[in-house]
Short mmCIF file of C-alpha atoms in Angstrom, two decimals:
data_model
loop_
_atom_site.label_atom_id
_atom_site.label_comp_id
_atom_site.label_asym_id
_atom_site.label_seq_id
_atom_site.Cartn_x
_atom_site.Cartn_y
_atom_site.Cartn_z
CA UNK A 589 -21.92 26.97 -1.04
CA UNK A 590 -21.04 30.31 0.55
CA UNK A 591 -24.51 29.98 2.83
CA UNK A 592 -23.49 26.72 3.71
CA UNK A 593 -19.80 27.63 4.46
CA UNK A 594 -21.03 30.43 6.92
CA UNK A 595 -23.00 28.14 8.82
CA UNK A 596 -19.90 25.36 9.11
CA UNK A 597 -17.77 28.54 11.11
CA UNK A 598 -14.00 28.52 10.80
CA UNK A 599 -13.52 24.53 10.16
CA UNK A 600 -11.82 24.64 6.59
CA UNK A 601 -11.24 21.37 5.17
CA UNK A 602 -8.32 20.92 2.52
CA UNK A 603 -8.61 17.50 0.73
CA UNK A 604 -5.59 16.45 -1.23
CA UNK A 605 -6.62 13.33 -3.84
CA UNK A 606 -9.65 13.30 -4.89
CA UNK A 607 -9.73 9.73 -5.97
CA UNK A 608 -12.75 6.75 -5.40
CA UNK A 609 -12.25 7.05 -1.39
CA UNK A 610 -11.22 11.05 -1.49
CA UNK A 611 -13.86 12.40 -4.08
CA UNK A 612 -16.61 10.76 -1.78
CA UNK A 613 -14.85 12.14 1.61
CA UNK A 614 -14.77 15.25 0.18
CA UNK A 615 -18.89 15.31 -1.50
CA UNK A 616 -20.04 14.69 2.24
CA UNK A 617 -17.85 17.25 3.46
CA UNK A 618 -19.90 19.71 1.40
CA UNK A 619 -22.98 18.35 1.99
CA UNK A 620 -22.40 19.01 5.67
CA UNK A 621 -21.66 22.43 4.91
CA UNK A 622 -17.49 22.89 5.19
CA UNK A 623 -15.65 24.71 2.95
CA UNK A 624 -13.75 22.17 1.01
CA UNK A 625 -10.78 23.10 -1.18
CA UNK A 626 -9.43 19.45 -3.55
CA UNK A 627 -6.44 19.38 -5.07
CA UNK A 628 -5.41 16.09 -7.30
CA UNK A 629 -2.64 15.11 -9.59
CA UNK A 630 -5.57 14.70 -12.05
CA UNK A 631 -6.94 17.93 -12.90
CA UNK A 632 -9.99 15.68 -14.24
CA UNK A 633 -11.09 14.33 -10.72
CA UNK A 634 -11.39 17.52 -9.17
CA UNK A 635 -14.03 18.44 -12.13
CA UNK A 636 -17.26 16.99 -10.30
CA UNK A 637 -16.54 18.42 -6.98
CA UNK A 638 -15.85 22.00 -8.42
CA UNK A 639 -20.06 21.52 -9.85
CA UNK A 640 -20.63 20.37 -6.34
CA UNK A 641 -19.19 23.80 -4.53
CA UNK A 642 -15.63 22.82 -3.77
CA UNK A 643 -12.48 24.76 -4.59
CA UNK A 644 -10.41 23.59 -6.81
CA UNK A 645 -6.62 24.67 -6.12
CA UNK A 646 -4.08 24.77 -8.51
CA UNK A 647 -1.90 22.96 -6.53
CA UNK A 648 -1.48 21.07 -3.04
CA UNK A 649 0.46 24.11 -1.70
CA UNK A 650 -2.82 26.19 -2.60
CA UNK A 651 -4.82 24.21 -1.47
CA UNK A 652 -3.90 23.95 2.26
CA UNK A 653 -2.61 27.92 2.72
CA UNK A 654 -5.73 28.38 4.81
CA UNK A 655 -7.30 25.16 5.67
CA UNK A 656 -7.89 24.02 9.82
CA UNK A 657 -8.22 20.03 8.57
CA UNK A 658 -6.09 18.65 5.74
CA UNK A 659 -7.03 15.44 4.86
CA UNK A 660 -4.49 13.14 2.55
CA UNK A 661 -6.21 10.55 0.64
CA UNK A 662 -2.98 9.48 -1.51
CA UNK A 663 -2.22 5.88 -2.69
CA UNK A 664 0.92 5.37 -1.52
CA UNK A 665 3.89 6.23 1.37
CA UNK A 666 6.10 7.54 -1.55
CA UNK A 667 3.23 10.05 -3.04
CA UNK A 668 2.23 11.11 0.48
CA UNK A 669 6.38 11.84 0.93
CA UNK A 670 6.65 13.91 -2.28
CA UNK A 671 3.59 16.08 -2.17
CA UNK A 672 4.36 16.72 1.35
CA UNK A 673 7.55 17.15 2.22
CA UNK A 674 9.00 17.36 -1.74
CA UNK A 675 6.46 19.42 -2.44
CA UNK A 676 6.56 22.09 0.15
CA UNK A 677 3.25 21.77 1.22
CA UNK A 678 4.17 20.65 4.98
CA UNK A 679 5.62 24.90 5.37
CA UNK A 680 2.07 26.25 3.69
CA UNK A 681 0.27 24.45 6.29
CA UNK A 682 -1.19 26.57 8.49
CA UNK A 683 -0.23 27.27 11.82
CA UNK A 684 -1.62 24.73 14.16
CA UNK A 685 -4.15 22.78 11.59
CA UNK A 686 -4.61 19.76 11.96
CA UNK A 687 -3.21 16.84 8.93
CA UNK A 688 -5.74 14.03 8.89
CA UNK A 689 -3.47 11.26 7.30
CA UNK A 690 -6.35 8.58 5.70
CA UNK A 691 -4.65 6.47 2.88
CA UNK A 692 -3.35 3.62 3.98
CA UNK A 693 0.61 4.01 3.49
CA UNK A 694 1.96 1.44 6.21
CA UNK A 695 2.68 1.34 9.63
CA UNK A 696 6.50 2.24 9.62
CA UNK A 697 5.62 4.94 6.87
CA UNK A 698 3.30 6.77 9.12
CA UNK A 699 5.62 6.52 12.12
CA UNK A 700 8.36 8.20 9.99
CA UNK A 701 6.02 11.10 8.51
CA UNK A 702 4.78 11.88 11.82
CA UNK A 703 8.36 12.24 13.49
CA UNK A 704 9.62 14.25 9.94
CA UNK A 705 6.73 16.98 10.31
CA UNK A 706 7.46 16.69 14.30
CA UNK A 707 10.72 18.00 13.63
CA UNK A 708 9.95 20.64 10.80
CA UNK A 709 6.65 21.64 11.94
CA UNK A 710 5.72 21.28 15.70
CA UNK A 711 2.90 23.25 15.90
CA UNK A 712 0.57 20.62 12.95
CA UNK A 713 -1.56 18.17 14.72
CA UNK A 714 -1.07 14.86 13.10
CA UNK A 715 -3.45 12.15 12.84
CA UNK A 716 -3.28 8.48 11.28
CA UNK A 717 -6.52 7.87 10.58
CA UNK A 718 -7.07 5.31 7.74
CA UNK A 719 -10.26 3.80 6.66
CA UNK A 720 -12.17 0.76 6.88
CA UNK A 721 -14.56 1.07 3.69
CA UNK A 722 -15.06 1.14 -0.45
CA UNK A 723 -16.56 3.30 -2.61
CA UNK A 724 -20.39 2.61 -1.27
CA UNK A 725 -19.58 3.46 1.65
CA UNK A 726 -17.37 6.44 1.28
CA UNK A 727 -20.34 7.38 -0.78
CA UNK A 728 -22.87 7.64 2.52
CA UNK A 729 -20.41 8.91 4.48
CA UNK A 730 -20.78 5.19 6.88
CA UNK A 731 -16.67 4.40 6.65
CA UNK A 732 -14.84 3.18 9.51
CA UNK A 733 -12.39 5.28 10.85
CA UNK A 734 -9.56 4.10 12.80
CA UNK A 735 -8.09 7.26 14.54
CA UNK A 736 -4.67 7.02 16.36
CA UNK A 737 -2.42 10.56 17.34
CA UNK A 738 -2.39 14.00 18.41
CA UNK A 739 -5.34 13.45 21.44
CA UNK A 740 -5.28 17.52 21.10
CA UNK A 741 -6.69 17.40 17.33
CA UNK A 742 -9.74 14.91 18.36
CA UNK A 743 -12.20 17.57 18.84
CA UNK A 744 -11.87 19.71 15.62
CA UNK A 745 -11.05 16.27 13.85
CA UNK A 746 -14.58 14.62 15.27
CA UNK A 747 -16.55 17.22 13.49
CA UNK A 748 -14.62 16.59 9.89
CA UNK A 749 -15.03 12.36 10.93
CA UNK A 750 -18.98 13.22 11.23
CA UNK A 751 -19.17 13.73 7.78
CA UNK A 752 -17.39 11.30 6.24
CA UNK A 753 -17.51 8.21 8.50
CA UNK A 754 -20.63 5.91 10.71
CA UNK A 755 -17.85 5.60 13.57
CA UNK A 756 -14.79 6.46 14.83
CA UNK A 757 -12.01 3.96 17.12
CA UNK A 758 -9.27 6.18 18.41
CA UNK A 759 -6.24 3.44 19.28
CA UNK A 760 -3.52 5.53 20.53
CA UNK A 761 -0.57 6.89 19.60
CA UNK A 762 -0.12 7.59 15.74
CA UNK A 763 0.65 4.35 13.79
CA UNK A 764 -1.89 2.53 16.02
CA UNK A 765 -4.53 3.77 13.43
CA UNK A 766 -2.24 2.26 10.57
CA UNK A 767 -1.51 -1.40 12.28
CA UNK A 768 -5.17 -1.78 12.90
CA UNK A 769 -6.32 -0.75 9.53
CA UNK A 770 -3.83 -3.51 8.18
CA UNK A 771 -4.97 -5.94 10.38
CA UNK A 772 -8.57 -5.57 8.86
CA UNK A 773 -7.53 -5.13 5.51
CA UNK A 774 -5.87 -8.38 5.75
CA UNK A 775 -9.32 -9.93 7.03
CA UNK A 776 -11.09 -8.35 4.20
CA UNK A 777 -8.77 -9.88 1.77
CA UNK A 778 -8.44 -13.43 3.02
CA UNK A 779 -12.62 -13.11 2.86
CA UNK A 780 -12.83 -12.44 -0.78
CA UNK A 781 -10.37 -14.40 -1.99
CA UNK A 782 -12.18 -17.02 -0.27
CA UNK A 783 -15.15 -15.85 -1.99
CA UNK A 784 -13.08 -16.30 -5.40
CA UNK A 785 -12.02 -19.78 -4.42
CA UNK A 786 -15.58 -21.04 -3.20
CA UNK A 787 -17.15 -19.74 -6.69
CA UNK A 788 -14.45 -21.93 -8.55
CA UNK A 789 -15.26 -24.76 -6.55
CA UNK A 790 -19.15 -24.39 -6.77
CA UNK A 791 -18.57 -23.97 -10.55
CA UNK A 792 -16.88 -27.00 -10.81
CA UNK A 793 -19.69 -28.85 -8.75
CA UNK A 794 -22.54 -27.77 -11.10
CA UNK A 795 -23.57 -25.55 -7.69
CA UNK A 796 -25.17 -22.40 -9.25
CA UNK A 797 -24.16 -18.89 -7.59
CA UNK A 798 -27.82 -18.10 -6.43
CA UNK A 799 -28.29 -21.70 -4.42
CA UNK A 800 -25.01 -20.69 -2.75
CA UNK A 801 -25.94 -17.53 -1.24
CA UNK A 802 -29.18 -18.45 -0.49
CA UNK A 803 -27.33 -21.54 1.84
CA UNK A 804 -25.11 -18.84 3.49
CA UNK A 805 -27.45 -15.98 4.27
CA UNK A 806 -28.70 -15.68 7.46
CA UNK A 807 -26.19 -17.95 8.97
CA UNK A 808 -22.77 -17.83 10.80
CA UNK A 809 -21.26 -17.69 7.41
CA UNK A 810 -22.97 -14.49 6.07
CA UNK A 811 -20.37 -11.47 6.21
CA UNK A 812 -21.74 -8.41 4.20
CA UNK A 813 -18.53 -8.00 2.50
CA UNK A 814 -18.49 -11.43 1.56
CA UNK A 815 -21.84 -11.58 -0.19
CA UNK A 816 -21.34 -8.00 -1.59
CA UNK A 817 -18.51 -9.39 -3.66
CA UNK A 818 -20.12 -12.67 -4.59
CA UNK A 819 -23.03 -10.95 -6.46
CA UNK A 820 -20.03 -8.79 -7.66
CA UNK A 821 -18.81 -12.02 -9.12
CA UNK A 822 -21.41 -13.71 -10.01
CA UNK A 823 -22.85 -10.80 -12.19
CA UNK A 824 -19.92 -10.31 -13.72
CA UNK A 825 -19.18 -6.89 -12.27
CA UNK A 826 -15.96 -5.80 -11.62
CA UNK A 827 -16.16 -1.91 -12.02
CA UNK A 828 -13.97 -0.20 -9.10
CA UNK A 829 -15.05 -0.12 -5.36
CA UNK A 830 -11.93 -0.54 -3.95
CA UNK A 831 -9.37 -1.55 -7.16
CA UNK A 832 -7.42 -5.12 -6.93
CA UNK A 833 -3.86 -3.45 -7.04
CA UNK A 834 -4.33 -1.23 -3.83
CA UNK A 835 -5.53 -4.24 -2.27
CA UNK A 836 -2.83 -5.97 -3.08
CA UNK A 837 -0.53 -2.97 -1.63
CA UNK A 838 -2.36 -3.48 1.42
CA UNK A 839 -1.64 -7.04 1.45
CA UNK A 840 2.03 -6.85 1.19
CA UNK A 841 1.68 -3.91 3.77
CA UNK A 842 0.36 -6.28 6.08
CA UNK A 843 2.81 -9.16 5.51
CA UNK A 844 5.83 -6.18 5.89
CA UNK A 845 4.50 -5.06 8.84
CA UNK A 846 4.30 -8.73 10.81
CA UNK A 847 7.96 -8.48 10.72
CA UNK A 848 8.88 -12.52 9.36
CA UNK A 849 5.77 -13.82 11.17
CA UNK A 850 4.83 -17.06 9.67
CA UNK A 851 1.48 -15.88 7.37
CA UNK A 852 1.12 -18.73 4.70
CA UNK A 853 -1.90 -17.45 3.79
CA UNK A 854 -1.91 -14.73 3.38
CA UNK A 855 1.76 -15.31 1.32
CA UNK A 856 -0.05 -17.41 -0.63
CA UNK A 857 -3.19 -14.77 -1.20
CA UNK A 858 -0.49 -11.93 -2.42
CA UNK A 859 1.38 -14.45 -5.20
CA UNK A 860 -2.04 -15.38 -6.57
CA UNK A 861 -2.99 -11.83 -6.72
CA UNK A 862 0.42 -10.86 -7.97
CA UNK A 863 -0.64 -12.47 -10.81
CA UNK A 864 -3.65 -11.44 -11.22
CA UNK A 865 -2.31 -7.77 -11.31
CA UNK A 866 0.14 -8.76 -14.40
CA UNK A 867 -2.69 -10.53 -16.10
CA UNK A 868 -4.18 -6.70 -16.22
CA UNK A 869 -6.93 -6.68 -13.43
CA UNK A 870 -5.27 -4.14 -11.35
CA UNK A 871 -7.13 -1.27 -11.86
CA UNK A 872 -10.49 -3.43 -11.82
CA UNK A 873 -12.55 -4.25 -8.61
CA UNK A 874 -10.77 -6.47 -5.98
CA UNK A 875 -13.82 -9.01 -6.78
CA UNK A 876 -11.52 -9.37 -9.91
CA UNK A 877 -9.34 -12.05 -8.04
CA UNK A 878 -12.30 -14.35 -9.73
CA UNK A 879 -10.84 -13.69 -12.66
CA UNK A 880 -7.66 -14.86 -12.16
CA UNK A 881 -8.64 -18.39 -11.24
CA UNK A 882 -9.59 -21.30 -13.28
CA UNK A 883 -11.22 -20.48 -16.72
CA UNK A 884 -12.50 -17.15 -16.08
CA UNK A 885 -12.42 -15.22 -19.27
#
């Protein structure tokens, strides 16, 4: 690691959860040769990376003290909030780095962060830059990354997105890079709970899985996300890529942000996986809406 790090000049990364999505972000990061430093809530996360060459700080005010890129990869508006601002980590940034936002926390969430650090510290570079993705991809660095912010950051940002992502949009102004990821996310969602729903029907038809997909592929109908989650499905496998509840969070995200727009469908898709979440599929793949219809086991 310290051979590598020379090589990778002054470009620190700091990555702060080190979850499905961050643990990945932050693998490629070190196999491109940047000093990483991870911090988690769950000392147990960090474990692999620390075999892998990555600091492991004791805490996210540690871990950013001398870091050009901090990446967030937290779950939600409130836990990017508290170990933030709450937790003092927004003064031990250091002077002029550059905070990568990348969990998808909402639109109106992002907009207030950015204008909160604008006010306490004007000289970080903020960037929303969610990501369009799961686990596989995360994994080979090909994610999506919809960039939106400080234009001044892009450069020393670019290098960090190289790593970790196949492509990067930049859409404006920060927030731009949250309403698009929604947007997609929403997509996704409708897609496999269609998925979910055509399986049901097909089951009820005496239409086995395998004569399904072999109708769709190849045709107008074939999305690779689509027939990723129908083998998913149809073998039964619903260990995490991208877990049903933070879905979910993304769905009602989505439906906050269109402001009363008429979405039945999408009102519709978050009830059904409402329940799917109480009936303890939450933490399980978002292929898990299956479960939740008919009589799944």
């Amino acid at each position: 690691m310290g051979a590598m790090g020379k090589q990778s000049g002054d470009l620190t990364v700091a990555v702060l959860g080190v979850g499905i999505m961050g643990s990945a972000m932050a693998g490629n990061l070190l196999s491109a040769g940047l000093p990483v430093t991870v911090w988690d809530r769950s000392g147990a996360a960090t474990a692999p990376l620390a075999g892998a060459g990555a600091i492991v700080a004791a805490s996210a005010r540690e871990a950013v003290r001398d870091a050009r890129v901090v990446i967030t990869m937290l779950p939600t508006a409130d836990v990017t909030n508290s170990v933030i601002f709450d937790g003092g980590v927004a003064g031990a940034f250091a002077q002029g780095c550059v905070w990568v936002q990348m969990g998808t926390i909402g639109v109106e969430a992002t907009i207030s962060i950015n204008e909160r650090l604008a006010g306490f510290r004007p000289d970080v570079l903020f960037l929303d830059a969610p990501v369009s993705g799961s686990k596989g991809p995360a994994e080979h660095g090909q994610l999506l990354i919809l960039a939106s912010g400080a234009a001044e950051a892009a450069e020393t940002a670019g290098r960090v997105f190289s790593a970790i992502g196949r492509k990067t949009v930049w859409l404006g102004e920060a927030g731009q890079g949250s309403q698009m990821k929604l947007v997609v996310n929403a997509y996704m969602s409708i897609l496999i709970e269609g998925v979910a729903e055509t399986m049901e029907l097909a089951d009820r038809l005496d239409i086995g899985h395998q004569q399904l997909a072999e109708v769709i592929e190849g045709g107008p109908l074939d999305a690779p996300i689509a027939d990723a989650k129908l083998h998913k499905m149809d073998e039964g496998d619903f260990a995490p890529e991208f877990p049903l509840q933070w879905a979910l969070k993304d769905v009602d995200l989505a439906i906050g942000a269109a402001d009363g727009a008429d979405l039945p469908l999408l009102a519709a898709l978050s009830r059904q996986w409402h329940a799917a979440v109480a009936a303890g599929h939450g933490r399980e793949d978002v292929s898990a809406a299956r479960l939740a219809l008919g009589n799944q086991p």
